[in-house]
Short mmCIF file of C-alpha atoms (C1' of nucleotides) in Angstrom, two decimals:
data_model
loop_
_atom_site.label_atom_id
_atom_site.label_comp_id
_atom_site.label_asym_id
_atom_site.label_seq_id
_atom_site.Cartn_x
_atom_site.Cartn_y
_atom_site.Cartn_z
CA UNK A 1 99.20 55.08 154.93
CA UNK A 2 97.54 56.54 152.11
CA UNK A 3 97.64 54.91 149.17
CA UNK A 4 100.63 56.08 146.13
CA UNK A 5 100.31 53.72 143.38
CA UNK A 6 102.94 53.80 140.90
CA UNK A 7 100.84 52.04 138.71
CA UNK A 8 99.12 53.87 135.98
CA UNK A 9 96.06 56.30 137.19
CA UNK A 10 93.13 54.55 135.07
CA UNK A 11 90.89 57.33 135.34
CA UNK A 12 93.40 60.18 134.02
CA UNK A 13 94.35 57.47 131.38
CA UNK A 14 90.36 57.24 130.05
CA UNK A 15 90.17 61.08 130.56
CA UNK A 16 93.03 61.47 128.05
CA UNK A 17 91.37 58.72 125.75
CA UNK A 18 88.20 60.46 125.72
CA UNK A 19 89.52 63.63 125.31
CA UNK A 20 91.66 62.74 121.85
CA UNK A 21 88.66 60.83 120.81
CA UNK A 22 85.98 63.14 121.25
CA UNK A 23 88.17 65.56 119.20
CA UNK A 24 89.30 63.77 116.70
CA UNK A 25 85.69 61.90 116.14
CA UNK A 26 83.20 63.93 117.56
CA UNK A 27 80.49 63.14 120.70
CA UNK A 28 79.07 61.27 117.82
CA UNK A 29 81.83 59.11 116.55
CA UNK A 30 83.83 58.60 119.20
CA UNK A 31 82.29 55.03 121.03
CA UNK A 32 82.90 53.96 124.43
CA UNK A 33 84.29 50.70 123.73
CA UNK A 34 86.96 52.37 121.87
CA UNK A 35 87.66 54.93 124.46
CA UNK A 36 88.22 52.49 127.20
CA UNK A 37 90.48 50.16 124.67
CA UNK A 38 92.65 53.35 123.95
CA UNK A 39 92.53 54.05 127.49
CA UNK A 40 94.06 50.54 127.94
CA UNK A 41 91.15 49.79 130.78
CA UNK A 42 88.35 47.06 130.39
CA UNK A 43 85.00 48.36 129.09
CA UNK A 44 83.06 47.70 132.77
CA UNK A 45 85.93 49.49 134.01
CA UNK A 46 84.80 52.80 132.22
CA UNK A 47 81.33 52.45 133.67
CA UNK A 48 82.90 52.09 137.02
CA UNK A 49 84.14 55.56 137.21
CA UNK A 50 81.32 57.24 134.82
CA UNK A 51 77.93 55.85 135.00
CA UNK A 52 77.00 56.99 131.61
CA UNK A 53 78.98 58.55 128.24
CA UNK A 54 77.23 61.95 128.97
CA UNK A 55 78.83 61.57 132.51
CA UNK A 56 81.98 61.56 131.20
CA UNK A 57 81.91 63.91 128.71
CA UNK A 58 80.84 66.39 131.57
CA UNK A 59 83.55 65.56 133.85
CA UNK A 60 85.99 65.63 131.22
CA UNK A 61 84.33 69.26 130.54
CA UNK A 62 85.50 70.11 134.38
CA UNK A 63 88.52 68.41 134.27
CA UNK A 64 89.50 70.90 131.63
CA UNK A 65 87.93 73.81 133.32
CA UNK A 66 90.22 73.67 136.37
CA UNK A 67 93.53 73.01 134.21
CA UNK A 68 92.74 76.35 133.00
CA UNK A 69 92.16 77.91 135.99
CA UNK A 70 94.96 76.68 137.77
CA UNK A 71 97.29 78.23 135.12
CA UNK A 72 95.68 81.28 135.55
CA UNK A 73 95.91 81.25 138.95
CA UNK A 74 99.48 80.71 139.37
CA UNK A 75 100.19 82.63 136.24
CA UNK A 76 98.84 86.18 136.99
CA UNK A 77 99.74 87.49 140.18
CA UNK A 78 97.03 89.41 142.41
CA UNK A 79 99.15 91.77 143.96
CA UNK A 80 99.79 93.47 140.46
CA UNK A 81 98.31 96.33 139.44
CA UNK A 82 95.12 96.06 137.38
CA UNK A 83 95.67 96.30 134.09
CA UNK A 84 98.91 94.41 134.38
CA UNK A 85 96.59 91.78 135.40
CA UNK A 86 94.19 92.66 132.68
CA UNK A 87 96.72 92.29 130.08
CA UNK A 88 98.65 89.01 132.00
CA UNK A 89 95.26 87.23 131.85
CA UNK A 90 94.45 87.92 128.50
CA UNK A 91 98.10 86.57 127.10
CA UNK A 92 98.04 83.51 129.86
CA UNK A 93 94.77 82.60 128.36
CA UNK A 94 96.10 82.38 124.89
CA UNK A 95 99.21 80.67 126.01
CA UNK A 96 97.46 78.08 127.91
CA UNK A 97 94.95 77.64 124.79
CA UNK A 98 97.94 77.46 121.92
CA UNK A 99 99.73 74.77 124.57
CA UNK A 100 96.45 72.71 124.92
CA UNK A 101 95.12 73.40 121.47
CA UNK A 102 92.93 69.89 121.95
CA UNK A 103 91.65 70.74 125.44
CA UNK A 104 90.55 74.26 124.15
CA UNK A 105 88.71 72.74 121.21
CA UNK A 106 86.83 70.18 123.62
CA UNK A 107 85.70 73.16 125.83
CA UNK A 108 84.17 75.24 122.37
CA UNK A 109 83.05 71.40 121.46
CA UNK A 110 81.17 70.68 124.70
CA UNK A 111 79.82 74.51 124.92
CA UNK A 112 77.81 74.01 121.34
CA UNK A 113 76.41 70.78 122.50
CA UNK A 114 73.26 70.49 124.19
CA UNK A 115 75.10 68.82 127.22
CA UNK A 116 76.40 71.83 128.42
CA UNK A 117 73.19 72.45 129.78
CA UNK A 118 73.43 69.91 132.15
CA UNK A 119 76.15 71.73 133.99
CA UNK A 120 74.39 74.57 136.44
CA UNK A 121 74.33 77.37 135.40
CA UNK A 122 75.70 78.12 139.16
CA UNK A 123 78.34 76.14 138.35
CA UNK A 124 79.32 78.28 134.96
CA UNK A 125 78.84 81.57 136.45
CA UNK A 126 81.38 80.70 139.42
CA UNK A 127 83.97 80.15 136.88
CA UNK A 128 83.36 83.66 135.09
CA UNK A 129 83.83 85.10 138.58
CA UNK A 130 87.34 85.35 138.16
CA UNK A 131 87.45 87.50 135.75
CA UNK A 132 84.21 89.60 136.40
CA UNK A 133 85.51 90.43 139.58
CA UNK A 134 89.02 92.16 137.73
CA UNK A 135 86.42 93.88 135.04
CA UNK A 136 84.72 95.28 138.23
CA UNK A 137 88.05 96.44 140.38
CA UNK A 138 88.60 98.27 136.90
CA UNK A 139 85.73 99.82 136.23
CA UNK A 140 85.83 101.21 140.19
CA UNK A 141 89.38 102.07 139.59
CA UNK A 142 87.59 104.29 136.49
CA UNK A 143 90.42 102.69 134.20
CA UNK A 144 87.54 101.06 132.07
CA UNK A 145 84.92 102.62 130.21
CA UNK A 146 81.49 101.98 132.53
CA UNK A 147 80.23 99.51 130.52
CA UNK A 148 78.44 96.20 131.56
CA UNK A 149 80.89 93.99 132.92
CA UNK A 150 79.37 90.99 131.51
CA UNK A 151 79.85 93.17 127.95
CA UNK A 152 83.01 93.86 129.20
CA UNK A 153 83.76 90.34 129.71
CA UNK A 154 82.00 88.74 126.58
CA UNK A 155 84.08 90.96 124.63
CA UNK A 156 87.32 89.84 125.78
CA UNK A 157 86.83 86.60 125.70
CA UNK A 158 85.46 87.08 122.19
CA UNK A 159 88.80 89.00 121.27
CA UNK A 160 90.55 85.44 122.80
CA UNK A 161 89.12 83.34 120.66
CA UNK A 162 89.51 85.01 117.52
CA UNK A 163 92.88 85.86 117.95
CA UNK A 164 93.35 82.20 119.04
CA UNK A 165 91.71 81.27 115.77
CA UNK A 166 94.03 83.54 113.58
CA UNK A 167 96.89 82.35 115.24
CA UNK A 168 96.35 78.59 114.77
CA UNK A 169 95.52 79.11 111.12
CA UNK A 170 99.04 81.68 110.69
CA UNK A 171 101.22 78.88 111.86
CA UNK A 172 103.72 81.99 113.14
CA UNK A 173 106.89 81.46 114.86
CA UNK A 174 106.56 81.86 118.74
CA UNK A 175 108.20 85.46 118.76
CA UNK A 176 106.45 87.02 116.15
CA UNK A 177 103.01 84.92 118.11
CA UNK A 178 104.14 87.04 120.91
CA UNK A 179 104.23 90.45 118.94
CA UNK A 180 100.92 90.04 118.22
CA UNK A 181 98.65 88.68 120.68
CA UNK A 182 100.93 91.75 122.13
CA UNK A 183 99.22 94.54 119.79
CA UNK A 184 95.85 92.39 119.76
CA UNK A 185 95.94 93.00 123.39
CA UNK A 186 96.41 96.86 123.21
CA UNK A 187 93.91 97.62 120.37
CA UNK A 188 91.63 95.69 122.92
CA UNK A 189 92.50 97.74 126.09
CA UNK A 190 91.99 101.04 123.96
CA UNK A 191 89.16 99.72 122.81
CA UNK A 192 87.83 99.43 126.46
CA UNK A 193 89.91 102.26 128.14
CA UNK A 194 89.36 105.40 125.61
CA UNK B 1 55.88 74.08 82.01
CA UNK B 2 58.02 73.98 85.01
CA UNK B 3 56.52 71.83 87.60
CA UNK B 4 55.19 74.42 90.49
CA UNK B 5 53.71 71.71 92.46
CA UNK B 6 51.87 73.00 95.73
CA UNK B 7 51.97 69.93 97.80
CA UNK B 8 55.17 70.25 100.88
CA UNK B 9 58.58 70.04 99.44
CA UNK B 10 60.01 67.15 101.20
CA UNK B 11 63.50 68.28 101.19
CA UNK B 12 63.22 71.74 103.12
CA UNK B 13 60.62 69.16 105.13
CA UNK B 14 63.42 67.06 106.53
CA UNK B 15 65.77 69.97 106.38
CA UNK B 16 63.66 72.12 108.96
CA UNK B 17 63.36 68.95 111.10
CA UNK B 18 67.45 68.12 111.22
CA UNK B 19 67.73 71.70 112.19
CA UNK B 20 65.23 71.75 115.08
CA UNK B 21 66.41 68.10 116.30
CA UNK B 22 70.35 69.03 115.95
CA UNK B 23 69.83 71.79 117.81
CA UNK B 24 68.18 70.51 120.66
CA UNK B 25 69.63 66.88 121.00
CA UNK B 26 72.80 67.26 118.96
CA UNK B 27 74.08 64.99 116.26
CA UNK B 28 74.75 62.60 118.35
CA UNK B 29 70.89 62.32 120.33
CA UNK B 30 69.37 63.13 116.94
CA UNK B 31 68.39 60.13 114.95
CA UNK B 32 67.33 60.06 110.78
CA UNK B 33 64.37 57.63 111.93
CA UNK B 34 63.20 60.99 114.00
CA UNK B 35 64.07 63.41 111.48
CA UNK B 36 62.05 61.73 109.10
CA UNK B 37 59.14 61.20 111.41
CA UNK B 38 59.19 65.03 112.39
CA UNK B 39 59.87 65.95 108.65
CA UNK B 40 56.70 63.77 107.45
CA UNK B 41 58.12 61.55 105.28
CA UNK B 42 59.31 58.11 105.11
CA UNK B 43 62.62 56.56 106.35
CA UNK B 44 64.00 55.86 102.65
CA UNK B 45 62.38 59.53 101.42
CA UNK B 46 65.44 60.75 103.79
CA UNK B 47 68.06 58.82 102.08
CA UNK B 48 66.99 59.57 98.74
CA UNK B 49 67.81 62.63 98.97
CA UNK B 50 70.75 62.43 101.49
CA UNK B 51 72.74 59.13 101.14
CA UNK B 52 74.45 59.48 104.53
CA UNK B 53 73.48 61.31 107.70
CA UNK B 54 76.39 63.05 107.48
CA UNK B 55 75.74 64.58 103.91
CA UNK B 56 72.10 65.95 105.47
CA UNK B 57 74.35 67.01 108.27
CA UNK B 58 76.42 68.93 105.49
CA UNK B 59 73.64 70.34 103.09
CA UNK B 60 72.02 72.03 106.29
CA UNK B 61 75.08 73.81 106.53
CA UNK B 62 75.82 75.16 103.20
CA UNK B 63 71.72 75.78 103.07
CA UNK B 64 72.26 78.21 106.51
CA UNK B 65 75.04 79.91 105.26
CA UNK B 66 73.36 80.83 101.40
CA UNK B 67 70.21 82.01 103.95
CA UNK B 68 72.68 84.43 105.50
CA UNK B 69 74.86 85.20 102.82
CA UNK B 70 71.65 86.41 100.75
CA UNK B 71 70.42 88.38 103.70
CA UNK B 72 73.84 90.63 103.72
CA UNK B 73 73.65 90.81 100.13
CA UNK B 74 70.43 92.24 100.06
CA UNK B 75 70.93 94.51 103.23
CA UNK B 76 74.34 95.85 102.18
CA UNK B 77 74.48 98.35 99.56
CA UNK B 78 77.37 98.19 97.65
CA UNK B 79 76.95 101.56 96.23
CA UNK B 80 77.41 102.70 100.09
CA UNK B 81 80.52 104.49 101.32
CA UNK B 82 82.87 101.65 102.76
CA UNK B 83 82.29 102.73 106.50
CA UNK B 84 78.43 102.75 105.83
CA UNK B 85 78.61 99.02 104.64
CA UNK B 86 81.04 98.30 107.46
CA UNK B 87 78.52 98.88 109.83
CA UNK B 88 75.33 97.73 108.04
CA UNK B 89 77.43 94.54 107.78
CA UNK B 90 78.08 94.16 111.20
CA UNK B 91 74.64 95.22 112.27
CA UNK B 92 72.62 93.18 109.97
CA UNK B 93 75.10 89.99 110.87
CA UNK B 94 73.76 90.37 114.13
CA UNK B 95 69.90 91.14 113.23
CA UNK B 96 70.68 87.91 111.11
CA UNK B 97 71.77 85.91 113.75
CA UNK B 98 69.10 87.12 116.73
CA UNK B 99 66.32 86.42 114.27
CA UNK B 100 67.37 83.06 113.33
CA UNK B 101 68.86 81.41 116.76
CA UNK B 102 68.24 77.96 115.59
CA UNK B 103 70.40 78.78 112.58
CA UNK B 104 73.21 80.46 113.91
CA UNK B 105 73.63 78.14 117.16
CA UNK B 106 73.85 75.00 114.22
CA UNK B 107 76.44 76.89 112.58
CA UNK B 108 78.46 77.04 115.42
CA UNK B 109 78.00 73.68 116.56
CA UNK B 110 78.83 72.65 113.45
CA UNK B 111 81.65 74.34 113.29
CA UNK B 112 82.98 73.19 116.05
CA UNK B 113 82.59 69.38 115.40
CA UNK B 114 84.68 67.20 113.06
CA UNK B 115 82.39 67.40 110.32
CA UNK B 116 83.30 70.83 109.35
CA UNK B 117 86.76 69.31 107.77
CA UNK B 118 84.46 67.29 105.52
CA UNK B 119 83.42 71.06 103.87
CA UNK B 120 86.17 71.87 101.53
CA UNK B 121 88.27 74.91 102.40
CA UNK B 122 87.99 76.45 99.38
CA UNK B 123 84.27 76.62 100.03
CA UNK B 124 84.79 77.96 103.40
CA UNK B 125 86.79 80.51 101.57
CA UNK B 126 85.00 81.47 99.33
CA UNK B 127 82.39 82.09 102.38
CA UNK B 128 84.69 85.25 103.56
CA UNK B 129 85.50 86.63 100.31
CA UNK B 130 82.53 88.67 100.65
CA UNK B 131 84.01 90.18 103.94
CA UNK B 132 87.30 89.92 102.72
CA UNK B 133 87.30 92.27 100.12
CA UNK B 134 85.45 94.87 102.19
CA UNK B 135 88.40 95.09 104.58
CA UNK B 136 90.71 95.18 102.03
CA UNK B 137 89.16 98.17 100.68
CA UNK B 138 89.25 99.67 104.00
CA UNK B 139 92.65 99.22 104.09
CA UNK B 140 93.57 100.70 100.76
CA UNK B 141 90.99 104.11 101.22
CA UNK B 142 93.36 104.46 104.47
CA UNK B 143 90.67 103.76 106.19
CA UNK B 144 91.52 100.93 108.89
CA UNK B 145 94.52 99.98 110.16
CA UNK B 146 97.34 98.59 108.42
CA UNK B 147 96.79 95.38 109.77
CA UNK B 148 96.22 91.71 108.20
CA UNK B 149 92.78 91.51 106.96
CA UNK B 150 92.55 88.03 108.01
CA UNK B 151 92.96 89.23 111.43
CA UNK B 152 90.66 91.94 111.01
CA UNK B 153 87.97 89.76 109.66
CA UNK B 154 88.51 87.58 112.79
CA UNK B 155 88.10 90.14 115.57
CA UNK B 156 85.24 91.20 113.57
CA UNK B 157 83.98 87.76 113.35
CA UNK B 158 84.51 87.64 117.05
CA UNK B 159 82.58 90.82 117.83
CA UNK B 160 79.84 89.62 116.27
CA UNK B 161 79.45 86.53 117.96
CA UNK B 162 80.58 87.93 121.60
CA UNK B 163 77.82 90.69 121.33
CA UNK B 164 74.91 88.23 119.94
CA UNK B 165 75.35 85.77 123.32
CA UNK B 166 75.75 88.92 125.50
CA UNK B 167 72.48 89.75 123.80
CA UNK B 168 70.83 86.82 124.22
CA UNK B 169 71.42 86.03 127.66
CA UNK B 170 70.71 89.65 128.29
CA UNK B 171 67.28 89.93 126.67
CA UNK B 172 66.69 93.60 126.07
CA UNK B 173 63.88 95.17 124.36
CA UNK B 174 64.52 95.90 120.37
CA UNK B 175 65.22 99.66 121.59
CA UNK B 176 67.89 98.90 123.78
CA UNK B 177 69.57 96.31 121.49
CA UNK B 178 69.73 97.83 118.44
CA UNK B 179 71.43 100.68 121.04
CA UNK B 180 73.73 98.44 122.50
CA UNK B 181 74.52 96.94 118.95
CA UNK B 182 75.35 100.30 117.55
CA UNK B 183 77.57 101.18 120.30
CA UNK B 184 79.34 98.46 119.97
CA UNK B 185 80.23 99.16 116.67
CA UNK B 186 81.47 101.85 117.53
CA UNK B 187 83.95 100.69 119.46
CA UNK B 188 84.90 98.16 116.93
CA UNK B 189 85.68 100.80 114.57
CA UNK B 190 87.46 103.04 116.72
CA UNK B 191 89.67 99.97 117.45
CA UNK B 192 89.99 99.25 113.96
CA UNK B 193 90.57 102.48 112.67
CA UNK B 194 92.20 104.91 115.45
"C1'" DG C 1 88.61 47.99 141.35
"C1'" DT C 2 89.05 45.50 137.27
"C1'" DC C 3 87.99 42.25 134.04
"C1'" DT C 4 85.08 39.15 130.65
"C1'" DA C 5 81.02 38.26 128.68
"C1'" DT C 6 76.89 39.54 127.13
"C1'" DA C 7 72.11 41.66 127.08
"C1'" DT C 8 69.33 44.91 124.93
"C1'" DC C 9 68.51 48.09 121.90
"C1'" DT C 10 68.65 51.40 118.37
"C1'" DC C 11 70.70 53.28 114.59
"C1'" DG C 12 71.99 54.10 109.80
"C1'" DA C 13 71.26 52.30 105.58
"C1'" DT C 14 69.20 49.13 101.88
"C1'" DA C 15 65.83 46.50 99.00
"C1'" DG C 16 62.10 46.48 96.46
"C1'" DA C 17 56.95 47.30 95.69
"C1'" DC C 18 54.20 50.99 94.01
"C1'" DG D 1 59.97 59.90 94.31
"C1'" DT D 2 57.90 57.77 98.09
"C1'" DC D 3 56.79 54.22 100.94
"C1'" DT D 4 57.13 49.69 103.94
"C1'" DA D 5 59.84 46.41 105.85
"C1'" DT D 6 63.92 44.87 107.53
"C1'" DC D 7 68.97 43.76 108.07
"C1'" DG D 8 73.27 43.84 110.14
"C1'" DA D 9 76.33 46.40 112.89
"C1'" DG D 10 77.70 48.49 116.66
"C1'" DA D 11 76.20 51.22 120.55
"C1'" DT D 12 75.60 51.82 125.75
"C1'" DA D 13 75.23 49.65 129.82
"C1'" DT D 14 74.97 45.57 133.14
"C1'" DA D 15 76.07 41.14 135.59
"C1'" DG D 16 78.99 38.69 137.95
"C1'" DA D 17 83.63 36.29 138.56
"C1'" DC D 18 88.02 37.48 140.41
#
DNA sequence: GTCTATATCTCGATAGAC
DNA sequence: GTCTATCGAGATATAGAC
């Protein structure tokens, strides 16, 4: 019988630790001792799962990744039409980012640091696939301009983040949130369509 | 007489040195002992001038953003038409930025770390204003959108820093960027404007 | 797997001569 | 202002009992 402890998952728990400490204190400021005390877990017990701090931070950094991806994936269905996917990705990704505003900050957190170049670069560009793939079924499907599809792609996520930004610092009630990654989001297809 | 002296001064010394070791082994892999040592000067010559690590951290930020704040303001002619210093902002933000990669990537780290909440927002503020005020011109000549210029500044913002990694990873020849840049802006205003 | 205890080291910061 | 010398604290990581 496979194993279904009730008892508290001590890696998720040091995962969450890490993840509100890094945040809150920075790569820098944010000591191991004090993540596994948070995490309510022994300090050896830390070093069990993750040989070293960088180790962590990295699978923390993947952790993350494939939250993400599994909202998208269950949020935007692939037997839509294209840009119905298009626009369903580009509102799921802000949803998911203002629900997990501290997970979104430890992704932009890890991506300036120098240890996100110990992830492949493999590993990076299989995430991207995703959404390269839809920028290519559109531009096939002549709906987008024929630009690069990385372009394509940088651009849109750039247009995520700043509207992200802007809508963290607005503080704006969910519906009128709604109205405007709404607009943001057809300003951007224009933008990439006319 | 004002004291020209020609020997090094210390204090861009140890301020080119954070920069270099930031950027490649991040505040946290970066010690003052190294800084100094790469800087050329003595342990205590680095906290003379900077009492904490966190205040060199600090200075090397506002010193990046005068650098690019006084490259705009010498590129952009105020006595342009508003859609002519539009784009020569944009453009030179980016010529900025792909000229000084050190520079901009520390920014961005920076920003993205928990030492940014030590800068005052009123600073940061007053960092935009710049910006700011050229989109609210826009917006009263009828030119751009009636949209929030806070939001406009952001996708802008965004733009800027989408294109320069697509650029980067890309690595075109000058030709074909400063093509590639210009286009871009040209999209950019059409979505701003149309 | 988990804990306690601890080794080893390095870092940020200070003191004080020059 | 600049240097040498050094302190005390706290960091990561390991060893070994349970």
């Amino acid at each position: 019988m496979i194993s279904q402890s009730t008892t508290a998952d001590k890696q998720k728990d040091i995962l969450a630790a890490a993840l509100r400490l890094f945040v809150e204190f920075g790569f820098h400021g944010a000591p191991t001792s004090r993540i596994a005390a948070e995490a309510g877990v022994a300090n050896g017990t830390l070093f069990h799962y993750y040989k070293t701090k960088e180790e962590l931070m990295i699978a923390l950094y993947h952790d993350i990744k494939e939250d993400m991806s599994g909202w998208l994936a269950s949020n935007v269905n692939e037997k839509d039409p294209i840009e119905k996917r298009f626009r369903e990705s580009f509102v799921q990704s802000l949803q998911w980012a203002l629900q997990h505003r501290d997970k979104f900050y430890y992704i932009q957190q890890f991506h300036f640091s120098p240890h996100l170049s110990k992830v492949s670069p493999q590993v990076i560009r299989e995430q991207t696939k995703f959404h390269v793939q839809l920028i290519e079924e559109g531009k096939a499907a002549k709906l987008l301009k024929p630009l690069p599809a990385d372009l394509v792609f940088t651009l849109v996520s750039s247009h995520v983040f700043g509207l992200y930004q802007y809508l963290v610092d607005a503080g704006f009630s969910a519906a009128r949130q709604k109205k405007v990654i709404s607009d943001s989001f057809e300003m951007l297809w224009d933008m990439l369509t006319k």
